Coordinates of C-alpha atoms in Angstrom, one line a residue:
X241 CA 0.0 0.0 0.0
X242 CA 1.3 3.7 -0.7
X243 CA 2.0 5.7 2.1
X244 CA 1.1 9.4 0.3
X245 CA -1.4 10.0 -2.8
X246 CA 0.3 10.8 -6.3
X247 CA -0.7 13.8 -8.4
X248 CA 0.6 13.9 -11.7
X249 CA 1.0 17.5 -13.0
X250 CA 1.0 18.3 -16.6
X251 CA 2.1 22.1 -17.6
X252 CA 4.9 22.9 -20.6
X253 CA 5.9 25.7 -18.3
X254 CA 8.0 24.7 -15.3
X255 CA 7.6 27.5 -13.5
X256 CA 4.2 26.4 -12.8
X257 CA 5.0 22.8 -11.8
X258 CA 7.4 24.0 -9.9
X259 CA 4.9 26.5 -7.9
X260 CA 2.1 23.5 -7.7
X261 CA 4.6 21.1 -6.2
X262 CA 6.1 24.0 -3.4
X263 CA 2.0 24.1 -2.2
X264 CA 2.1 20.5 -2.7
X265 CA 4.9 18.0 -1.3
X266 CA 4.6 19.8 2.4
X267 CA 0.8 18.8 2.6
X268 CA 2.2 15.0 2.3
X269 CA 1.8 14.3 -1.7
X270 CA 4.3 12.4 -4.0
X271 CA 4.5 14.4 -7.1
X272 CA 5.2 12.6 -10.9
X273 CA 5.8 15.3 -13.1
X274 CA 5.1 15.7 -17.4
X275 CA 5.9 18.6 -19.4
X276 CA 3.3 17.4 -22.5
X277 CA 0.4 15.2 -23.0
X278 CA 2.1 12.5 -25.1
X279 CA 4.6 12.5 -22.0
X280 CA 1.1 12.7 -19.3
X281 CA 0.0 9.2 -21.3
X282 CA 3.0 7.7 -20.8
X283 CA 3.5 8.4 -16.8
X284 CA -0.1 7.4 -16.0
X285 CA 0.6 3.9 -17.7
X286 CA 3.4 3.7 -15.8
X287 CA 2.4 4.9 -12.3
X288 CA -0.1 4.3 -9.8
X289 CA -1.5 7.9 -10.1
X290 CA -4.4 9.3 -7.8
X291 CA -5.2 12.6 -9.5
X292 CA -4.4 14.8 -12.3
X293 CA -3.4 18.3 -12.7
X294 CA -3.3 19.4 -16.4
X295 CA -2.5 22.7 -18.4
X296 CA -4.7 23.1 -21.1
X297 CA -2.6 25.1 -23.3
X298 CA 0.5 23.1 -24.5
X299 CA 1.6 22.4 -27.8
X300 CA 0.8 19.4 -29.3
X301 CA -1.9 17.8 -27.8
X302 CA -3.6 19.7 -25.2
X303 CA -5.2 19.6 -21.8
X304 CA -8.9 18.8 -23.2
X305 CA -7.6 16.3 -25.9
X306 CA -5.4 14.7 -23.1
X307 CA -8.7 14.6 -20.7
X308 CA -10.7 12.8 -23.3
X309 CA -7.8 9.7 -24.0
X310 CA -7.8 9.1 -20.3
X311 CA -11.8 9.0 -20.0
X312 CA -11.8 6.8 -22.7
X313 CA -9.2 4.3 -20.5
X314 CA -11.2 2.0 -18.4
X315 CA -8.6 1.7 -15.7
X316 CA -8.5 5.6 -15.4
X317 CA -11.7 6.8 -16.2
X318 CA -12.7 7.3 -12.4
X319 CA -9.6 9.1 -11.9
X320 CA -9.3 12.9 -10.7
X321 CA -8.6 15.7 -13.1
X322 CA -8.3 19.2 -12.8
X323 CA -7.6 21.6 -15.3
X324 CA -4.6 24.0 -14.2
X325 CA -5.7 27.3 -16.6
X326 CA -5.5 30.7 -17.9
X327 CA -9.1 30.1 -19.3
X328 CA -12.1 31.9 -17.7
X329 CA -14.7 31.7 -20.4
X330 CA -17.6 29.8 -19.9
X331 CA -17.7 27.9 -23.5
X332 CA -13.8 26.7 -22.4
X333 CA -15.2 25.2 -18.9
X334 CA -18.1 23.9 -20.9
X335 CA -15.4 22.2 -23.4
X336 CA -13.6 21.0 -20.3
X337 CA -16.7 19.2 -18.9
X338 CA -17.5 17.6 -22.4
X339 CA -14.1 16.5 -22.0
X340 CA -14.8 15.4 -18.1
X341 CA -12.7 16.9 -16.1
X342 CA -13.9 17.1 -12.6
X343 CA -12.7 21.0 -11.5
X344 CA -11.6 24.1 -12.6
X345 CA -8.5 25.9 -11.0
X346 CA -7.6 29.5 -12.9
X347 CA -4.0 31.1 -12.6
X348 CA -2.6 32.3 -10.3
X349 CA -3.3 29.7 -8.4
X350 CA -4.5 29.9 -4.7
X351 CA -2.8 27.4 -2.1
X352 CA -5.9 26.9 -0.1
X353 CA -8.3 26.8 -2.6
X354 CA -5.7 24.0 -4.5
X355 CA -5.8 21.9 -1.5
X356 CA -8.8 22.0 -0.8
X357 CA -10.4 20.5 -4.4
X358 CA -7.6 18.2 -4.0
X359 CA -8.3 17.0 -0.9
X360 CA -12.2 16.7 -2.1
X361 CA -11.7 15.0 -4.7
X362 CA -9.2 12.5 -3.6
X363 CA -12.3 11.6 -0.9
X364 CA -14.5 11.3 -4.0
X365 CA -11.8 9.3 -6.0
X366 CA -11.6 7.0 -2.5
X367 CA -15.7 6.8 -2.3
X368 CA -15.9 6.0 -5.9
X369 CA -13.2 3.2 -6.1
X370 CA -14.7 1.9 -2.9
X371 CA -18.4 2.0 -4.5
X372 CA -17.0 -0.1 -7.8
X373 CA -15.6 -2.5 -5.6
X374 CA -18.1 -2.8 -3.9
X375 CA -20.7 -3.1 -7.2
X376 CA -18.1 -5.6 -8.6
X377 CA -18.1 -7.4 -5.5
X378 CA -22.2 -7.2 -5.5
X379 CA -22.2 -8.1 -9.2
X380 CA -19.9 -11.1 -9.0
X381 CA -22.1 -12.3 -5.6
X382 CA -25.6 -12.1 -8.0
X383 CA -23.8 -13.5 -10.9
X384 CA -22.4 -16.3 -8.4
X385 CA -25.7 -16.9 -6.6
X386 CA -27.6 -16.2 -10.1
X387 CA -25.9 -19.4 -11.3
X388 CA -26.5 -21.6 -8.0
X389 CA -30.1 -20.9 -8.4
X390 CA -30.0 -22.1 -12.0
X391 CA -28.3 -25.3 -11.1
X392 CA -30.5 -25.6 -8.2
X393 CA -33.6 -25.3 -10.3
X394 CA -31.6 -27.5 -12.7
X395 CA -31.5 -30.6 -9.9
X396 CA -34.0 -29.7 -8.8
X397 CA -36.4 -30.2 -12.0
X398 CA -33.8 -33.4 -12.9
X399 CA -34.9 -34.9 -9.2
X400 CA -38.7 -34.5 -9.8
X401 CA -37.6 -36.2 -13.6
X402 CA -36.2 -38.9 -11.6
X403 CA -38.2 -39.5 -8.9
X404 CA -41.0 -39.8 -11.5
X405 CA -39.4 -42.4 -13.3
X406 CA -38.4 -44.0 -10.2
X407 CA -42.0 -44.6 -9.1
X408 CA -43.0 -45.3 -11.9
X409 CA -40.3 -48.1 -11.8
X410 CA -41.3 -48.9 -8.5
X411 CA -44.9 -49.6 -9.5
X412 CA -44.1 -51.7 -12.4
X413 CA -41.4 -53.4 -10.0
X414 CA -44.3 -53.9 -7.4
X415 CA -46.9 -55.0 -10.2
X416 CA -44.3 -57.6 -11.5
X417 CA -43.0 -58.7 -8.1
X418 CA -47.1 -58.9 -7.5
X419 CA -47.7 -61.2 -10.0
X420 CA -44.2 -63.6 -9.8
X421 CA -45.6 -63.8 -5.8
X422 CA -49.6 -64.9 -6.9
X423 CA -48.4 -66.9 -9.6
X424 CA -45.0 -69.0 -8.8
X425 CA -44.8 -72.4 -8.8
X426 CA -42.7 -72.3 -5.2
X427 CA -44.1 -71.6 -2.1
X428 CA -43.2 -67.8 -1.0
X429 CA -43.7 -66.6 2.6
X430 CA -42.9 -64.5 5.1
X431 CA -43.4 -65.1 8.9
X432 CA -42.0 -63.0 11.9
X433 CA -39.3 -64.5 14.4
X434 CA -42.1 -66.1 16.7
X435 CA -43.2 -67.8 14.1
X436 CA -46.2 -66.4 12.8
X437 CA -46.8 -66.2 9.3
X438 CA -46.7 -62.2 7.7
X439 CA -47.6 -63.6 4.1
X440 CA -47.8 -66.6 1.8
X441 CA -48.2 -67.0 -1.8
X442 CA -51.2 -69.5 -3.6
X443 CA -48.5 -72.4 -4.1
X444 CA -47.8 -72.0 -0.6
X445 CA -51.3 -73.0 0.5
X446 CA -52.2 -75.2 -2.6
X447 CA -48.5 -77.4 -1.8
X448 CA -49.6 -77.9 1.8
X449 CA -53.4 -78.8 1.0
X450 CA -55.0 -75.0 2.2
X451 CA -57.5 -73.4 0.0
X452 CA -56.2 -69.9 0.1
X453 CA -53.3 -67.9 1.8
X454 CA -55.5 -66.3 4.3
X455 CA -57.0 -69.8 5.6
X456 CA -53.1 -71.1 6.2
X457 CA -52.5 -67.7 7.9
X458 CA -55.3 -68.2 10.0
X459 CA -54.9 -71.9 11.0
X460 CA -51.3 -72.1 11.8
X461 CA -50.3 -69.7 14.7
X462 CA -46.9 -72.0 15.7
X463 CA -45.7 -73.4 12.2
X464 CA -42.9 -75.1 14.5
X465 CA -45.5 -77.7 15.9
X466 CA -47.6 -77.4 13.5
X467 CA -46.2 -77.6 10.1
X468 CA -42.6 -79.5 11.1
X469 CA -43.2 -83.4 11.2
X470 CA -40.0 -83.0 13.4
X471 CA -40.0 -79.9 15.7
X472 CA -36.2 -80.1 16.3
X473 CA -36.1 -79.0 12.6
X474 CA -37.3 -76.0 13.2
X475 CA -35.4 -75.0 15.9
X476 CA -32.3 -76.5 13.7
X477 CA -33.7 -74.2 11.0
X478 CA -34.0 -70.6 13.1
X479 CA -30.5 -71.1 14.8
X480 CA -28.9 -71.6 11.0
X481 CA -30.5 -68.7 9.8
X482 CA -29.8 -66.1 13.0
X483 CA -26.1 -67.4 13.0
X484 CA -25.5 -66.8 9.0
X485 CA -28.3 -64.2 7.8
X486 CA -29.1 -67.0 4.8
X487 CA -30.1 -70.6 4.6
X488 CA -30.4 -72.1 1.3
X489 CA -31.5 -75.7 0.5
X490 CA -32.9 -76.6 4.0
X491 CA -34.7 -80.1 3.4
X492 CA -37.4 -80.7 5.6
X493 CA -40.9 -82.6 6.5
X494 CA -43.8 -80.6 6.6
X495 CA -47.4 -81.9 7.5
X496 CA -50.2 -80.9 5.2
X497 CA -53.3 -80.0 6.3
X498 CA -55.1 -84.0 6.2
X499 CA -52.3 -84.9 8.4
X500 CA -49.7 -86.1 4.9
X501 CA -46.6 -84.7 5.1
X502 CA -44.9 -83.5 2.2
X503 CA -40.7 -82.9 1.5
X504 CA -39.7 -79.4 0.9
X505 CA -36.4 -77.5 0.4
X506 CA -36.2 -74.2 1.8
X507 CA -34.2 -71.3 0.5
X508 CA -34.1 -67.8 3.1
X509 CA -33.1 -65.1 4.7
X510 CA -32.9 -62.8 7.4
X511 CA -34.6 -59.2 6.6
X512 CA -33.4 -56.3 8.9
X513 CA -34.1 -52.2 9.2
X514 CA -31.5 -49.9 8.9
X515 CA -30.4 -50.7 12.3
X516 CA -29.9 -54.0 12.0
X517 CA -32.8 -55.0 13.7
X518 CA -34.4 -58.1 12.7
X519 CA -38.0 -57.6 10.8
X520 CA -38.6 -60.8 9.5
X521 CA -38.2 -64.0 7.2
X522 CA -38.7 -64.6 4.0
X523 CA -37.9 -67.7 1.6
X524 CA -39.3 -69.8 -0.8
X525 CA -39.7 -73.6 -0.7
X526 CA -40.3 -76.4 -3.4
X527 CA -42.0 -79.9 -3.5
X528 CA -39.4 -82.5 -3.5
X529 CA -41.1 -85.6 -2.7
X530 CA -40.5 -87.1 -6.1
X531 CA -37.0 -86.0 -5.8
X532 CA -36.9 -87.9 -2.5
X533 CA -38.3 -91.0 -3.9
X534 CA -35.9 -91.1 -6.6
X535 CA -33.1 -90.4 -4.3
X536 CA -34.4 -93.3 -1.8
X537 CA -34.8 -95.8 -4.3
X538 CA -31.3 -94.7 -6.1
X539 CA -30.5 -95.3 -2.3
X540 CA -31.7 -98.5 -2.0
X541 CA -30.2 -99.9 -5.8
X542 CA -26.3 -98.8 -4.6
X543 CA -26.9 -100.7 -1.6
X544 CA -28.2 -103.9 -3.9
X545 CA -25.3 -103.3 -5.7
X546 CA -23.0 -103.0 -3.0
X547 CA -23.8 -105.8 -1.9
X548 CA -23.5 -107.8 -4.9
X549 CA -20.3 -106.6 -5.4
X550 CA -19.0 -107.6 -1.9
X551 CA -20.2 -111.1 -3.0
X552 CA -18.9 -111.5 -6.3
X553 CA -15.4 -109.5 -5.1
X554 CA -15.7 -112.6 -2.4
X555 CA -16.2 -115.2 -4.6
X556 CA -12.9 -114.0 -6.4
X557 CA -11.1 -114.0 -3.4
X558 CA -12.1 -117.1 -2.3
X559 CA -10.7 -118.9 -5.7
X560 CA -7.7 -117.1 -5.9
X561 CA -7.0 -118.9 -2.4
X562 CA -8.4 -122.2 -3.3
X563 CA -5.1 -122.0 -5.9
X564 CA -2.8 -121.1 -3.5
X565 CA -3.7 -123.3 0.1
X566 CA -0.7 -121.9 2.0
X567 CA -1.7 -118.1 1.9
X568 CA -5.5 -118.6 2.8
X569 CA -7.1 -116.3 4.5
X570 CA -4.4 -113.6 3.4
X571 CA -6.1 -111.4 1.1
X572 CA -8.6 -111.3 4.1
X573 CA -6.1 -110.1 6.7
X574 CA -4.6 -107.7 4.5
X575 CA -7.9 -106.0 3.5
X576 CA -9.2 -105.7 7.3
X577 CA -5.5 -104.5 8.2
X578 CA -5.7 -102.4 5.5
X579 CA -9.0 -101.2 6.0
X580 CA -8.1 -100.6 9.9
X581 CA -5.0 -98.1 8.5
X582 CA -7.6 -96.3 6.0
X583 CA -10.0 -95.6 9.1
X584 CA -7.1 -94.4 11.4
X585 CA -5.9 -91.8 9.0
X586 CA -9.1 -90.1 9.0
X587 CA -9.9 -91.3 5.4
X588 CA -13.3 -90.6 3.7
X589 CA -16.0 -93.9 4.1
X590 CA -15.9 -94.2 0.8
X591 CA -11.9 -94.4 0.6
X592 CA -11.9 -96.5 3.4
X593 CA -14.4 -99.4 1.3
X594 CA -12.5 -98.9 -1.6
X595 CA -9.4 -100.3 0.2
X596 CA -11.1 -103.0 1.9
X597 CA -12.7 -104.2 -1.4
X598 CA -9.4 -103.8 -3.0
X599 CA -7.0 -105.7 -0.1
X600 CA -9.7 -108.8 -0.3
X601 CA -8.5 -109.5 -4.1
X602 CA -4.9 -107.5 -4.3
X603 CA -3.8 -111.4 -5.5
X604 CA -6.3 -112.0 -7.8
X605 CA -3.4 -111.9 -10.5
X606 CA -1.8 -115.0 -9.1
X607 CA -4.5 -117.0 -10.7
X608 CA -1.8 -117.0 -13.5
X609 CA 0.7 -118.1 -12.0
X610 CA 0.9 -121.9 -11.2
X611 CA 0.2 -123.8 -8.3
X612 CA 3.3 -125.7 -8.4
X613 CA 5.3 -122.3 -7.9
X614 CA 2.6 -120.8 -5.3
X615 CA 2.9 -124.3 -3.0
X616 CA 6.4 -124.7 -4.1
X617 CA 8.6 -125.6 -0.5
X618 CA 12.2 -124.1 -0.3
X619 CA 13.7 -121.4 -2.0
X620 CA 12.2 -120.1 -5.3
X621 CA 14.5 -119.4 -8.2
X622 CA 14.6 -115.9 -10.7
X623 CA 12.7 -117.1 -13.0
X624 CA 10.1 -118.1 -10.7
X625 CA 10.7 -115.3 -8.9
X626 CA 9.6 -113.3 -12.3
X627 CA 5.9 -115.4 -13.0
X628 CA 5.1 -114.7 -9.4
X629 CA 5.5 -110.6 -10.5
X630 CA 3.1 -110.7 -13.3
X631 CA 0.8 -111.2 -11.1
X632 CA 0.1 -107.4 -10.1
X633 CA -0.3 -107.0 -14.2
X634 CA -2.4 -109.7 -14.6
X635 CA -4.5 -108.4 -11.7
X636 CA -5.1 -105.2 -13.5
X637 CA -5.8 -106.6 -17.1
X638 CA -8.4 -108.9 -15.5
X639 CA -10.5 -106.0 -13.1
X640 CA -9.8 -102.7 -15.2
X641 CA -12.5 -103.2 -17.7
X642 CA -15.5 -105.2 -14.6
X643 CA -16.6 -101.3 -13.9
X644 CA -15.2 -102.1 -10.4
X645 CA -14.9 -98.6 -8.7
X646 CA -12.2 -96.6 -9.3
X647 CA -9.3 -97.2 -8.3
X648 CA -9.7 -100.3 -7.2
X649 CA -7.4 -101.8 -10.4
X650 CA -5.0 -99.5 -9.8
X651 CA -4.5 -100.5 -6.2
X652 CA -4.0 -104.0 -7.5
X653 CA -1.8 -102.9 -9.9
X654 CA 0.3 -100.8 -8.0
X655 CA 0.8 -102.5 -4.4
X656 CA 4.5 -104.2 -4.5
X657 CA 5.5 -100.5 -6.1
X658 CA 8.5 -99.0 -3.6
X659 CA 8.5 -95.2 -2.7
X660 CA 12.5 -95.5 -3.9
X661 CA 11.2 -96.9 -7.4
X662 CA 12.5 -100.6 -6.3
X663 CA 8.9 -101.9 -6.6
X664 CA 7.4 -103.6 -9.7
X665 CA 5.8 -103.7 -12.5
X666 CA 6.4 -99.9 -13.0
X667 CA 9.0 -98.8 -10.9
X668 CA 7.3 -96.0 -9.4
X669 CA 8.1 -93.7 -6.9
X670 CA 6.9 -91.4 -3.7
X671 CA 3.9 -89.4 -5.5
X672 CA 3.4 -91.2 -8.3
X673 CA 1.9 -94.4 -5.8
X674 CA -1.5 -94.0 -5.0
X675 CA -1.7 -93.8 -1.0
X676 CA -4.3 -96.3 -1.1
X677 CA -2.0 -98.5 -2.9
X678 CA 0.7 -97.6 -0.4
X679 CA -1.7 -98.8 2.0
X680 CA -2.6 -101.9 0.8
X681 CA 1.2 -102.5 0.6
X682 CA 2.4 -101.8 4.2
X683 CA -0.8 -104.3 5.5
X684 CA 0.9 -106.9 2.8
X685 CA 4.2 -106.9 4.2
X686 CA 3.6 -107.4 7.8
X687 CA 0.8 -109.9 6.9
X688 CA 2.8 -111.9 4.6
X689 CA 6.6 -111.8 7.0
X690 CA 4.1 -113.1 10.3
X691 CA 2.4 -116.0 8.8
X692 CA 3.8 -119.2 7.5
X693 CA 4.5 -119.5 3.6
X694 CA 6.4 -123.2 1.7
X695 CA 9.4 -121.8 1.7
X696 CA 9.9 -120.0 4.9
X697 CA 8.9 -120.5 8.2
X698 CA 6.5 -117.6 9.9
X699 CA 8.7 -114.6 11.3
X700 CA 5.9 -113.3 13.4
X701 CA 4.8 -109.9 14.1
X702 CA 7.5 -108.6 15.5
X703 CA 10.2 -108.6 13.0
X704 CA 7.3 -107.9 10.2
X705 CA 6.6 -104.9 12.1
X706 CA 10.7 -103.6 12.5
X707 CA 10.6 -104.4 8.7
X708 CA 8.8 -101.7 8.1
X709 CA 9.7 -99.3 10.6
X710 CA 13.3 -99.5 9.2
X711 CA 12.1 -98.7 6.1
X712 CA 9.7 -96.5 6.8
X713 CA 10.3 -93.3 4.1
X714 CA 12.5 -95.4 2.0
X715 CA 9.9 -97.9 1.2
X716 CA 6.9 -97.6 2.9
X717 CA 4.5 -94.4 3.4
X718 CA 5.9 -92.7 6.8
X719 CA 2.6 -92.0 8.1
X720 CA 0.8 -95.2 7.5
X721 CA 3.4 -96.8 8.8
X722 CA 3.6 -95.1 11.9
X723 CA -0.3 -95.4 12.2
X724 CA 0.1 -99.1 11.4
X725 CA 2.6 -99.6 14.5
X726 CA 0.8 -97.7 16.6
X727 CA -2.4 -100.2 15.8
X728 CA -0.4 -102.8 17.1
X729 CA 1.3 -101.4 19.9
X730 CA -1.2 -99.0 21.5
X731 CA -4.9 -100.6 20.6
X732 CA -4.0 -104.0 20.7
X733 CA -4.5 -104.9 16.9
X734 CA -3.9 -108.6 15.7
X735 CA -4.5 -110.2 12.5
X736 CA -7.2 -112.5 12.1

């Protein structure tokens, strides 16, 4: 900010500037000085100028001329000028005025009448400046506010637009959702956390034998007694549902209303308010009675075939040891040790009967190998040796293409294979053994090394049992081997 006002003065003469500037510079103002117009122009671009006094008579361009350019500048029109002058006719002020010029000053000038329109019209040059601010100001707020309304109006009349189409929306949505609920083919409800039915759709009362919504509503007041066969399924039900916020596929017994019950599978949830407060249920549920049937009877047919299998897997079993006297009895051992192992380890059921089907026939190969070599006493030679190792092949080729489950031919084929690759046929090692193969071949060994065989006497449990743990990890699976030993040692296991 500047600490004194500027006055520019404009006069050819010096004399006269000089005289303005003694009455002046002692009253406090800063004084730019110009001895032409051209030379007036050029200092008020160029300054920060608060008021102007200008000759009129110069040469060149004078004081009216010079008046004019500076009105004509936006930046300066507001600002100050008085006209320093010999001229006292009236038709020379009236030119001045055109011009705009603010005040007349005539030679010789008088100090106190000087300072005094200067000091007047600096006050008017302050008020005015302050005022255009202030109009800007006002102008830029309405122009500001002007445009907030408009967008207002604009979001506003965009809001009504949409709201509009959202209703609209919303009653198609309710008319849709109106006529999916009346006519589904799945039972649709609603009922409050007591219990209590809110709503149900027609399937819901035609599936459990009502002859409308509202007589259902009316008749069952506790759906837990009266619509569970089983109570505790309820109870099952509403602790699944509070505990997860969703149950899907819930299969359950519901009574219809001549005392038949009737299978259903429930899908719901939870429906809460904005604070998380529990309102109600609702679901859907579908007949699957035939479903149930279908699955019962499927039920009943694996279990026929089970069965048969068992018998005919038997029946092998049994002829493979007719062949071979001396190791009676040890597919059976081996499958129930087996077996034992597979339950142990946590197996699936199904895992574990696959084992125990596959240990009772893990020979069945050796019906190809003679009976001569199988009861041969003493030592057996290489090439013996070699027929009695087909028969893990042999066992494949004859039960891969039965429709046995899988992998029960694998198992067969793969139980003398070593983790270290030493086994046979295939050589294979660590992964590439089936565990339930890896099994089957741990309950082998320490059935075959305890009982008696032609060539050797039996070697008992004991050194069957270090066989393995000295090779578990090298040969044998660590951890069935270690759960195998543990059989024997801790729960008193024995093979019969």
């Amino acid at each position: 900010m500047k600490d004194k006002p500027v006055i520019l003065v404009v006069d050819d003469q010096p004399q006269n500037i000089e005289l303005l500037e003694a009455y002046l510079v002692p009253q406090g103002y800063e004084i730019v000085k110009a001895a032409n117009g051209e030379e007036a122009l050029g200092k008020l671009s160029g300054n920060q100028i608060d008021l102007i006094l200008l000759d009129v008579m110069m040469p060149g361009m004078d004081g009216f001329e010079v008046t004019r350019r500076v009105r004509q500048d936006d930046k300066h029109r507001l600002l100050p000028i008085i006209l320093v002058t010999i001229l006292r006719e009236t038709e020379d002020r009236v030119k001045g005025i055109e011009a705009g010029c603010d005040e007349f000053i005539s030679y010789p000038v008088d100090k106190m009448e000087l300072l005094a329109r200067v000091g007047s019209l600096l006050k008017v040059k302050a008020y005015n400046e302050l005022m255009s601010n202030y109009r800007k100001e006002l102008e830029s707020e309405v122009t500001r506010r002007t445009e907030e309304l408009k967008h207002a109006l604009e979001n506003l009349q965009q809001e009504i637009i949409d709201r509009k189409r959202a209703e609209a929306a919303l009653t198609k949505s309710e008319e849709k959702f109106r006529s999916i609920f009346e006519n589904s083919v799945e039972g649709i409800f609603q009922t409050t956390p007591k219990g209590r039915f809110l709503s149900i759709n027609q399937s819901f009362a035609r599936l459990t034998g009502y002859s409308s919504p509202e007589e259902l509503i009316e008749c069952i007041t506790d759906l837990g007694h009266q619509l569970y066969v089983n109570p505790e399924d309820c109870t099952q039900f509403m602790g699944l549902i509070e505990e997860h916020g969703i149950v899907e596929g819930y299969e359950v017994e519901y009574y219809r209303k001549d005392g038949s019950t009737i299978w259903v599978s429930i899908n719901a949830r939870c429906v809460r308010d904005e604070h998380g407060v529990l309102m109600y249920y609702e679901g859907t549920f579908e007949d699957i009675a035939k479903r149930k049937l279908a699955e019962q009877s499927l039920q009943q047919t694996m279990e026929k075939l089970r069965k048969s299998l068992a018998g005919t897997i038997q029946v092998v079993s049994m002829t493979v040891e007719t062949r071979d006297p001396y190791t009676a009895g040890h597919q059976r051992k081996v499958s129930n040790l087996a077996r034992t192992i597979a339950q142990e380890m946590g197996l699936s059921s199904d895992t574990v009967d696959t084992i125990r089907m596959a240990g009772i026939i893990h020979d069945i190969g050796k019906i190809s190998v003679p009976t001569e070599i199988l009861s041969k006493p003493g030592k057996i030679t290489d090439i013996e040796m070699s027929l009695i190792k087909v028969h893990s092949q042999t066992g494949y080729d004859i039960l891969k293409d039965v429709g046995l489950p899988y992998p029960i031919a694998e198992i067969v084929l793969q139980h003398h294979e070593r983790l270290d690759g030493s086994g046979y046929p295939n050589g294979l090692k660590g992964n590439d053994i089936l565990l339930e193969a890896q099994i089957i071949s741990v309950a082998d060994v320490v059935e075959a090394m305890a009982s008696f065989r032609p060539y050797r006497p039996a070697l008992g449990i004991e050194v069957a049992l270090e066989e393995i743990e000295k090779n578990k990890g090298i040969l044998y699976d660590e951890k069935v081997v270690e759960v195998c030993l543990k059989l024997f040692s801790e729960k008193g296991f024995k093979l019969e």
